[in-house]
Amino acid sequence: AVVSTQSGHYGRGSELVDAMERYICSCEINMSIKVEFIRLKSYHNVSSTGEVEVIGLSNLSHLTGKDILIVEDIIDTGKTMTKALELIKQYNPNSVQCASLLLKRTDKSCGYVPEFIGFSCPDEFVLGYGLDYNEFFRDFPHIGVINEEGIKQFAV
């Protein structure tokens, strides 16, 4: 099963699932992929709140005994993913691994490193390609850094 933490914009995560399904078909493996969604929120403007809010967690008891891949857009401090892992492990899956598009190079990291990493990025607030700033810029087809003017203009 795939658990996507990407809120409001599954399009980027679906690219990974599509590639996995193409691979499964090409190898003639008898397997299907079930996708679940959870939303984890830990930011207010550009600052981490230090708390992880779980939104829309359904009953995931069907994950018991399954191999799970969590698809994340970015690992920043690692605290959000640590919380997600705690939640999913309550359902006693066979295994849990994480694939993250980005891993932020930051001194604030709790030390968590996902099993699969697309790219590392500097310790700046990045957005686009599914990443947002207060629900803005998520649909950019690229990843960028928001400047101070943008931070002020789109603050909540």
PDB file of N, CA and C in Angstrom, residues 25-111:
ATOM      1  N   CYS A  25       3.619  -4.164 -14.095  1.00  0.00           N
ATOM      2  CA  CYS A  25       3.070  -4.759 -15.326  1.00  0.00           C
ATOM      3  C   CYS A  25       4.175  -5.313 -16.221  1.00  0.00           C
ATOM      4  N   SER A  26       5.276  -4.585 -16.347  1.00  0.00           N
ATOM      5  CA  SER A  26       6.360  -5.037 -17.233  1.00  0.00           C
ATOM      6  C   SER A  26       7.019  -6.314 -16.725  1.00  0.00           C
ATOM      7  N   CYS A  27       6.981  -6.528 -15.424  1.00  0.00           N
ATOM      8  CA  CYS A  27       7.573  -7.732 -14.830  1.00  0.00           C
ATOM      9  C   CYS A  27       6.544  -8.847 -14.657  1.00  0.00           C
ATOM     10  N   GLU A  28       5.311  -8.559 -15.060  1.00  0.00           N
ATOM     11  CA  GLU A  28       4.216  -9.517 -14.933  1.00  0.00           C
ATOM     12  C   GLU A  28       4.057 -10.009 -13.500  1.00  0.00           C
ATOM     13  N   ILE A  29       4.162  -9.071 -12.562  1.00  0.00           N
ATOM     14  CA  ILE A  29       3.981  -9.383 -11.145  1.00  0.00           C
ATOM     15  C   ILE A  29       2.489  -9.257 -10.826  1.00  0.00           C
ATOM     16  N   ASN A  30       1.945 -10.222 -10.104  1.00  0.00           N
ATOM     17  CA  ASN A  30       0.536 -10.193  -9.718  1.00  0.00           C
ATOM     18  C   ASN A  30       0.414  -9.406  -8.418  1.00  0.00           C
ATOM     19  N   MET A  31       0.226  -8.100  -8.555  1.00  0.00           N
ATOM     20  CA  MET A  31       0.214  -7.220  -7.392  1.00  0.00           C
ATOM     21  C   MET A  31      -0.589  -5.975  -7.730  1.00  0.00           C
ATOM     22  N   SER A  32      -1.305  -5.455  -6.741  1.00  0.00           N
ATOM     23  CA  SER A  32      -2.002  -4.185  -6.946  1.00  0.00           C
ATOM     24  C   SER A  32      -1.547  -3.210  -5.864  1.00  0.00           C
ATOM     25  N   ILE A  33      -1.685  -1.938  -6.176  1.00  0.00           N
ATOM     26  CA  ILE A  33      -1.273  -0.887  -5.235  1.00  0.00           C
ATOM     27  C   ILE A  33      -2.517  -0.168  -4.752  1.00  0.00           C
ATOM     28  N   LYS A  34      -2.687  -0.102  -3.451  1.00  0.00           N
ATOM     29  CA  LYS A  34      -3.785   0.652  -2.846  1.00  0.00           C
ATOM     30  C   LYS A  34      -3.192   1.937  -2.292  1.00  0.00           C
ATOM     31  N   VAL A  35      -3.830   3.058  -2.581  1.00  0.00           N
ATOM     32  CA  VAL A  35      -3.337   4.360  -2.131  1.00  0.00           C
ATOM     33  C   VAL A  35      -4.256   4.911  -1.041  1.00  0.00           C
ATOM     34  N   GLU A  36      -3.657   5.337   0.055  1.00  0.00           N
ATOM     35  CA  GLU A  36      -4.364   5.995   1.160  1.00  0.00           C
ATOM     36  C   GLU A  36      -3.801   7.396   1.316  1.00  0.00           C
ATOM     37  N   PHE A  37      -4.577   8.286   1.906  1.00  0.00           N
ATOM     38  CA  PHE A  37      -4.135   9.666   2.097  1.00  0.00           C
ATOM     39  C   PHE A  37      -4.262  10.064   3.554  1.00  0.00           C
ATOM     40  N   ILE A  38      -3.220  10.698   4.066  1.00  0.00           N
ATOM     41  CA  ILE A  38      -3.307  11.377   5.350  1.00  0.00           C
ATOM     42  C   ILE A  38      -2.677  12.750   5.154  1.00  0.00           C
ATOM     43  N   ARG A  39      -3.133  13.701   5.906  1.00  0.00           N
ATOM     44  CA  ARG A  39      -2.564  15.043   5.823  1.00  0.00           C
ATOM     45  C   ARG A  39      -1.923  15.361   7.158  1.00  0.00           C
ATOM     46  N   LEU A  40      -0.676  15.752   7.075  1.00  0.00           N
ATOM     47  CA  LEU A  40       0.091  16.112   8.261  1.00  0.00           C
ATOM     48  C   LEU A  40       0.475  17.577   8.146  1.00  0.00           C
ATOM     49  N   LYS A  41       0.099  18.362   9.138  1.00  0.00           N
ATOM     50  CA  LYS A  41       0.384  19.795   9.097  1.00  0.00           C
ATOM     51  C   LYS A  41       1.230  20.162  10.301  1.00  0.00           C
ATOM     52  N   SER A  42       2.347  20.860  10.031  1.00  0.00           N
ATOM     53  CA  SER A  42       3.225  21.250  11.135  1.00  0.00           C
ATOM     54  C   SER A  42       3.782  22.663  10.954  1.00  0.00           C
ATOM     55  N   TYR A  43       3.292  23.392   9.951  1.00  0.00           N
ATOM     56  CA  TYR A  43       3.803  24.733   9.680  1.00  0.00           C
ATOM     57  C   TYR A  43       2.727  25.791   9.815  1.00  0.00           C
ATOM     58  N   HIS A  44       3.136  26.964  10.280  1.00  0.00           N
ATOM     59  CA  HIS A  44       2.342  28.184  10.232  1.00  0.00           C
ATOM     60  C   HIS A  44       3.243  29.222   9.577  1.00  0.00           C
ATOM     61  N   ASN A  45       2.834  29.718   8.415  1.00  0.00           N
ATOM     62  CA  ASN A  45       3.691  30.561   7.583  1.00  0.00           C
ATOM     63  C   ASN A  45       4.978  29.788   7.270  1.00  0.00           C
ATOM     64  N   VAL A  46       6.165  30.311   7.589  1.00  0.00           N
ATOM     65  CA  VAL A  46       7.403  29.593   7.273  1.00  0.00           C
ATOM     66  C   VAL A  46       8.012  28.907   8.492  1.00  0.00           C
ATOM     67  N   SER A  47       7.291  28.899   9.607  1.00  0.00           N
ATOM     68  CA  SER A  47       7.850  28.342  10.840  1.00  0.00           C
ATOM     69  C   SER A  47       7.145  27.052  11.235  1.00  0.00           C
ATOM     70  N   SER A  48       7.932  26.099  11.673  1.00  0.00           N
ATOM     71  CA  SER A  48       7.371  24.863  12.205  1.00  0.00           C
ATOM     72  C   SER A  48       6.751  25.177  13.554  1.00  0.00           C
ATOM     73  N   THR A  49       5.561  24.630  13.786  1.00  0.00           N
ATOM     74  CA  THR A  49       4.875  24.865  15.059  1.00  0.00           C
ATOM     75  C   THR A  49       5.422  23.980  16.164  1.00  0.00           C
ATOM     76  N   GLY A  50       6.170  22.951  15.790  1.00  0.00           N
ATOM     77  CA  GLY A  50       6.659  21.994  16.772  1.00  0.00           C
ATOM     78  C   GLY A  50       5.646  20.901  17.067  1.00  0.00           C
ATOM     79  N   GLU A  51       4.429  21.073  16.579  1.00  0.00           N
ATOM     80  CA  GLU A  51       3.366  20.082  16.743  1.00  0.00           C
ATOM     81  C   GLU A  51       2.973  19.554  15.376  1.00  0.00           C
ATOM     82  N   VAL A  52       2.550  18.307  15.325  1.00  0.00           N
ATOM     83  CA  VAL A  52       2.093  17.705  14.078  1.00  0.00           C
ATOM     84  C   VAL A  52       0.592  17.465  14.195  1.00  0.00           C
ATOM     85  N   GLU A  53      -0.168  18.093  13.313  1.00  0.00           N
ATOM     86  CA  GLU A  53      -1.615  17.922  13.279  1.00  0.00           C
ATOM     87  C   GLU A  53      -1.954  16.910  12.194  1.00  0.00           C
ATOM     88  N   VAL A  54      -2.703  15.886  12.552  1.00  0.00           N
ATOM     89  CA  VAL A  54      -3.124  14.862  11.605  1.00  0.00           C
ATOM     90  C   VAL A  54      -4.557  15.174  11.188  1.00  0.00           C
ATOM     91  N   ILE A  55      -4.760  15.340   9.883  1.00  0.00           N
ATOM     92  CA  ILE A  55      -6.068  15.695   9.351  1.00  0.00           C
ATOM     93  C   ILE A  55      -6.527  14.577   8.424  1.00  0.00           C
ATOM     94  N   GLY A  56      -7.748  14.124   8.609  1.00  0.00           N
ATOM     95  CA  GLY A  56      -8.337  13.170   7.674  1.00  0.00           C
ATOM     96  C   GLY A  56      -7.809  11.763   7.771  1.00  0.00           C
ATOM     97  N   LEU A  57      -7.337  11.333   8.926  1.00  0.00           N
ATOM     98  CA  LEU A  57      -6.862   9.972   9.078  1.00  0.00           C
ATOM     99  C   LEU A  57      -8.062   9.040   9.152  1.00  0.00           C
ATOM    100  N   SER A  58      -8.181   8.178   8.168  1.00  0.00           N
ATOM    101  CA  SER A  58      -9.265   7.198   8.182  1.00  0.00           C
ATOM    102  C   SER A  58      -8.802   5.965   8.938  1.00  0.00           C
ATOM    103  N   ASN A  59      -9.657   4.997   9.045  1.00  0.00           N
ATOM    104  CA  ASN A  59      -9.293   3.744   9.672  1.00  0.00           C
ATOM    105  C   ASN A  59      -8.340   3.001   8.735  1.00  0.00           C
ATOM    106  N   LEU A  60      -7.131   2.824   9.155  1.00  0.00           N
ATOM    107  CA  LEU A  60      -6.116   2.184   8.320  1.00  0.00           C
ATOM    108  C   LEU A  60      -5.834   0.753   8.771  1.00  0.00           C
ATOM    109  N   SER A  61      -6.809   0.118   9.420  1.00  0.00           N
ATOM    110  CA  SER A  61      -6.587  -1.230   9.944  1.00  0.00           C
ATOM    111  C   SER A  61      -6.286  -2.245   8.844  1.00  0.00           C
ATOM    112  N   HIS A  62      -6.700  -1.970   7.606  1.00  0.00           N
ATOM    113  CA  HIS A  62      -6.398  -2.881   6.496  1.00  0.00           C
ATOM    114  C   HIS A  62      -4.905  -2.879   6.129  1.00  0.00           C
ATOM    115  N   LEU A  63      -4.096  -2.003   6.759  1.00  0.00           N
ATOM    116  CA  LEU A  63      -2.654  -1.991   6.519  1.00  0.00           C
ATOM    117  C   LEU A  63      -1.930  -3.080   7.314  1.00  0.00           C
ATOM    118  N   THR A  64      -2.636  -3.722   8.233  1.00  0.00           N
ATOM    119  CA  THR A  64      -2.036  -4.774   9.048  1.00  0.00           C
ATOM    120  C   THR A  64      -1.452  -5.861   8.141  1.00  0.00           C
ATOM    121  N   GLY A  65      -0.182  -6.170   8.361  1.00  0.00           N
ATOM    122  CA  GLY A  65       0.490  -7.220   7.609  1.00  0.00           C
ATOM    123  C   GLY A  65       0.932  -6.823   6.207  1.00  0.00           C
ATOM    124  N   LYS A  66       0.704  -5.586   5.803  1.00  0.00           N
ATOM    125  CA  LYS A  66       1.052  -5.127   4.447  1.00  0.00           C
ATOM    126  C   LYS A  66       2.416  -4.435   4.454  1.00  0.00           C
ATOM    127  N   ASP A  67       3.011  -4.351   3.268  1.00  0.00           N
ATOM    128  CA  ASP A  67       4.224  -3.555   3.066  1.00  0.00           C
ATOM    129  C   ASP A  67       3.778  -2.160   2.662  1.00  0.00           C
ATOM    130  N   ILE A  68       4.244  -1.155   3.386  1.00  0.00           N
ATOM    131  CA  ILE A  68       3.783   0.218   3.218  1.00  0.00           C
ATOM    132  C   ILE A  68       4.917   1.101   2.707  1.00  0.00           C
ATOM    133  N   LEU A  69       4.597   1.934   1.726  1.00  0.00           N
ATOM    134  CA  LEU A  69       5.513   2.979   1.261  1.00  0.00           C
ATOM    135  C   LEU A  69       4.831   4.316   1.509  1.00  0.00           C
ATOM    136  N   ILE A  70       5.415   5.123   2.370  1.00  0.00           N
ATOM    137  CA  ILE A  70       4.899   6.471   2.609  1.00  0.00           C
ATOM    138  C   ILE A  70       5.538   7.383   1.580  1.00  0.00           C
ATOM    139  N   VAL A  71       4.711   8.137   0.846  1.00  0.00           N
ATOM    140  CA  VAL A  71       5.204   9.068  -0.164  1.00  0.00           C
ATOM    141  C   VAL A  71       5.068  10.471   0.409  1.00  0.00           C
ATOM    142  N   GLU A  72       6.195  11.142   0.559  1.00  0.00           N
ATOM    143  CA  GLU A  72       6.253  12.471   1.167  1.00  0.00           C
ATOM    144  C   GLU A  72       6.885  13.438   0.177  1.00  0.00           C
ATOM    145  N   ASP A  73       6.511  14.702   0.262  1.00  0.00           N
ATOM    146  CA  ASP A  73       7.113  15.683  -0.628  1.00  0.00           C
ATOM    147  C   ASP A  73       8.462  16.168  -0.108  1.00  0.00           C
ATOM    148  N   ILE A  74       8.548  16.447   1.203  1.00  0.00           N
ATOM    149  CA  ILE A  74       9.808  16.955   1.759  1.00  0.00           C
ATOM    150  C   ILE A  74       9.976  16.494   3.201  1.00  0.00           C
ATOM    151  N   ILE A  75      11.192  16.123   3.532  1.00  0.00           N
ATOM    152  CA  ILE A  75      11.566  15.853   4.919  1.00  0.00           C
ATOM    153  C   ILE A  75      12.384  17.060   5.356  1.00  0.00           C
ATOM    154  N   ASP A  76      11.840  17.793   6.311  1.00  0.00           N
ATOM    155  CA  ASP A  76      12.488  19.004   6.809  1.00  0.00           C
ATOM    156  C   ASP A  76      13.232  18.644   8.094  1.00  0.00           C
ATOM    157  N   THR A  77      12.578  18.759   9.227  1.00  0.00           N
ATOM    158  CA  THR A  77      13.220  18.376  10.491  1.00  0.00           C
ATOM    159  C   THR A  77      13.140  16.877  10.724  1.00  0.00           C
ATOM    160  N   GLY A  78      12.192  16.219  10.061  1.00  0.00           N
ATOM    161  CA  GLY A  78      11.970  14.790  10.255  1.00  0.00           C
ATOM    162  C   GLY A  78      10.930  14.486  11.310  1.00  0.00           C
ATOM    163  N   LYS A  79      10.505  15.486  12.064  1.00  0.00           N
ATOM    164  CA  LYS A  79       9.529  15.268  13.138  1.00  0.00           C
ATOM    165  C   LYS A  79       8.162  14.854  12.602  1.00  0.00           C
ATOM    166  N   THR A  80       7.741  15.430  11.482  1.00  0.00           N
ATOM    167  CA  THR A  80       6.449  15.079  10.906  1.00  0.00           C
ATOM    168  C   THR A  80       6.451  13.625  10.452  1.00  0.00           C
ATOM    169  N   MET A  81       7.511  13.201   9.789  1.00  0.00           N
ATOM    170  CA  MET A  81       7.559  11.818   9.326  1.00  0.00           C
ATOM    171  C   MET A  81       7.677  10.853  10.490  1.00  0.00           C
ATOM    172  N   THR A  82       8.396  11.222  11.524  1.00  0.00           N
ATOM    173  CA  THR A  82       8.490  10.380  12.710  1.00  0.00           C
ATOM    174  C   THR A  82       7.101  10.151  13.287  1.00  0.00           C
ATOM    175  N   LYS A  83       6.279  11.205  13.325  1.00  0.00           N
ATOM    176  CA  LYS A  83       4.902  11.093  13.809  1.00  0.00           C
ATOM    177  C   LYS A  83       4.082  10.194  12.884  1.00  0.00           C
ATOM    178  N   ALA A  84       4.234  10.356  11.574  1.00  0.00           N
ATOM    179  CA  ALA A  84       3.501   9.516  10.613  1.00  0.00           C
ATOM    180  C   ALA A  84       3.871   8.056  10.794  1.00  0.00           C
ATOM    181  N   LEU A  85       5.151   7.782  10.993  1.00  0.00           N
ATOM    182  CA  LEU A  85       5.599   6.407  11.201  1.00  0.00           C
ATOM    183  C   LEU A  85       4.987   5.807  12.466  1.00  0.00           C
ATOM    184  N   GLU A  86       4.933   6.600  13.536  1.00  0.00           N
ATOM    185  CA  GLU A  86       4.307   6.135  14.782  1.00  0.00           C
ATOM    186  C   GLU A  86       2.842   5.770  14.541  1.00  0.00           C
ATOM    187  N   LEU A  87       2.130   6.624  13.815  1.00  0.00           N
ATOM    188  CA  LEU A  87       0.712   6.374  13.544  1.00  0.00           C
ATOM    189  C   LEU A  87       0.511   5.105  12.726  1.00  0.00           C
ATOM    190  N   ILE A  88       1.274   4.948  11.671  1.00  0.00           N
ATOM    191  CA  ILE A  88       1.097   3.803  10.784  1.00  0.00           C
ATOM    192  C   ILE A  88       1.529   2.501  11.457  1.00  0.00           C
ATOM    193  N   LYS A  89       2.580   2.559  12.258  1.00  0.00           N
ATOM    194  CA  LYS A  89       3.054   1.342  12.936  1.00  0.00           C
ATOM    195  C   LYS A  89       2.047   0.818  13.949  1.00  0.00           C
ATOM    196  N   GLN A  90       1.099   1.656  14.382  1.00  0.00           N
ATOM    197  CA  GLN A  90       0.040   1.198  15.286  1.00  0.00           C
ATOM    198  C   GLN A  90      -0.823   0.125  14.623  1.00  0.00           C
ATOM    199  N   TYR A  91      -0.826   0.086  13.291  1.00  0.00           N
ATOM    200  CA  TYR A  91      -1.641  -0.869  12.544  1.00  0.00           C
ATOM    201  C   TYR A  91      -0.871  -2.144  12.194  1.00  0.00           C
ATOM    202  N   ASN A  92       0.332  -2.299  12.749  1.00  0.00           N
ATOM    203  CA  ASN A  92       1.156  -3.497  12.583  1.00  0.00           C
ATOM    204  C   ASN A  92       1.368  -3.923  11.125  1.00  0.00           C
ATOM    205  N   PRO A  93       1.891  -3.013  10.305  1.00  0.00           N
ATOM    206  CA  PRO A  93       2.206  -3.413   8.931  1.00  0.00           C
ATOM    207  C   PRO A  93       3.407  -4.355   8.921  1.00  0.00           C
ATOM    208  N   ASN A  94       3.585  -5.076   7.821  1.00  0.00           N
ATOM    209  CA  ASN A  94       4.739  -5.960   7.659  1.00  0.00           C
ATOM    210  C   ASN A  94       6.027  -5.141   7.605  1.00  0.00           C
ATOM    211  N   SER A  95       6.001  -4.041   6.836  1.00  0.00           N
ATOM    212  CA  SER A  95       7.157  -3.144   6.741  1.00  0.00           C
ATOM    213  C   SER A  95       6.662  -1.749   6.390  1.00  0.00           C
ATOM    214  N   VAL A  96       7.474  -0.755   6.725  1.00  0.00           N
ATOM    215  CA  VAL A  96       7.164   0.636   6.390  1.00  0.00           C
ATOM    216  C   VAL A  96       8.440   1.286   5.888  1.00  0.00           C
ATOM    217  N   GLN A  97       8.364   1.889   4.694  1.00  0.00           N
ATOM    218  CA  GLN A  97       9.486   2.648   4.154  1.00  0.00           C
ATOM    219  C   GLN A  97       8.946   3.989   3.667  1.00  0.00           C
ATOM    220  N   CYS A  98       9.852   4.948   3.495  1.00  0.00           N
ATOM    221  CA  CYS A  98       9.463   6.287   3.068  1.00  0.00           C
ATOM    222  C   CYS A  98      10.246   6.700   1.828  1.00  0.00           C
ATOM    223  N   ALA A  99       9.514   7.294   0.884  1.00  0.00           N
ATOM    224  CA  ALA A  99      10.125   7.904  -0.299  1.00  0.00           C
ATOM    225  C   ALA A  99       9.794   9.386  -0.250  1.00  0.00           C
ATOM    226  N   SER A 100      10.806  10.231  -0.271  1.00  0.00           N
ATOM    227  CA  SER A 100      10.598  11.671  -0.227  1.00  0.00           C
ATOM    228  C   SER A 100      11.262  12.330  -1.429  1.00  0.00           C
ATOM    229  N   LEU A 101      10.535  13.227  -2.072  1.00  0.00           N
ATOM    230  CA  LEU A 101      11.105  13.957  -3.195  1.00  0.00           C
ATOM    231  C   LEU A 101      12.321  14.761  -2.739  1.00  0.00           C
ATOM    232  N   LEU A 102      12.189  15.426  -1.582  1.00  0.00           N
ATOM    233  CA  LEU A 102      13.264  16.301  -1.096  1.00  0.00           C
ATOM    234  C   LEU A 102      13.652  15.953   0.340  1.00  0.00           C
ATOM    235  N   LEU A 103      14.922  16.111   0.643  1.00  0.00           N
ATOM    236  CA  LEU A 103      15.442  16.048   2.008  1.00  0.00           C
ATOM    237  C   LEU A 103      16.180  17.348   2.244  1.00  0.00           C
ATOM    238  N   LYS A 104      15.699  18.114   3.221  1.00  0.00           N
ATOM    239  CA  LYS A 104      16.304  19.422   3.504  1.00  0.00           C
ATOM    240  C   LYS A 104      17.574  19.249   4.334  1.00  0.00           C
ATOM    241  N   ARG A 105      18.625  19.945   3.914  1.00  0.00           N
ATOM    242  CA  ARG A 105      19.890  19.961   4.668  1.00  0.00           C
ATOM    243  C   ARG A 105      19.757  21.038   5.752  1.00  0.00           C
ATOM    244  N   THR A 106      19.479  20.607   6.982  1.00  0.00           N
ATOM    245  CA  THR A 106      19.248  21.556   8.058  1.00  0.00           C
ATOM    246  C   THR A 106      19.831  21.058   9.371  1.00  0.00           C
ATOM    247  N   ASP A 107      20.281  21.996  10.183  1.00  0.00           N
ATOM    248  CA  ASP A 107      20.777  21.675  11.518  1.00  0.00           C
ATOM    249  C   ASP A 107      19.626  21.332  12.462  1.00  0.00           C
ATOM    250  N   LYS A 108      18.384  21.623  12.053  1.00  0.00           N
ATOM    251  CA  LYS A 108      17.208  21.377  12.895  1.00  0.00           C
ATOM    252  C   LYS A 108      16.709  19.945  12.794  1.00  0.00           C
ATOM    253  N   SER A 109      17.347  19.119  11.984  1.00  0.00           N
ATOM    254  CA  SER A 109      16.900  17.747  11.760  1.00  0.00           C
ATOM    255  C   SER A 109      16.965  16.920  13.042  1.00  0.00           C
ATOM    256  N   CYS A 110      15.968  16.061  13.214  1.00  0.00           N
ATOM    257  CA  CYS A 110      15.978  15.126  14.346  1.00  0.00           C
ATOM    258  C   CYS A 110      16.802  13.882  14.012  1.00  0.00           C
ATOM    259  N   GLY A 111      17.314  13.821  12.775  1.00  0.00           N
ATOM    260  CA  GLY A 111      18.152  12.701  12.365  1.00  0.00           C
ATOM    261  C   GLY A 111      17.451  11.695  11.472  1.00  0.00           C
TER     262      GLY A 111
END
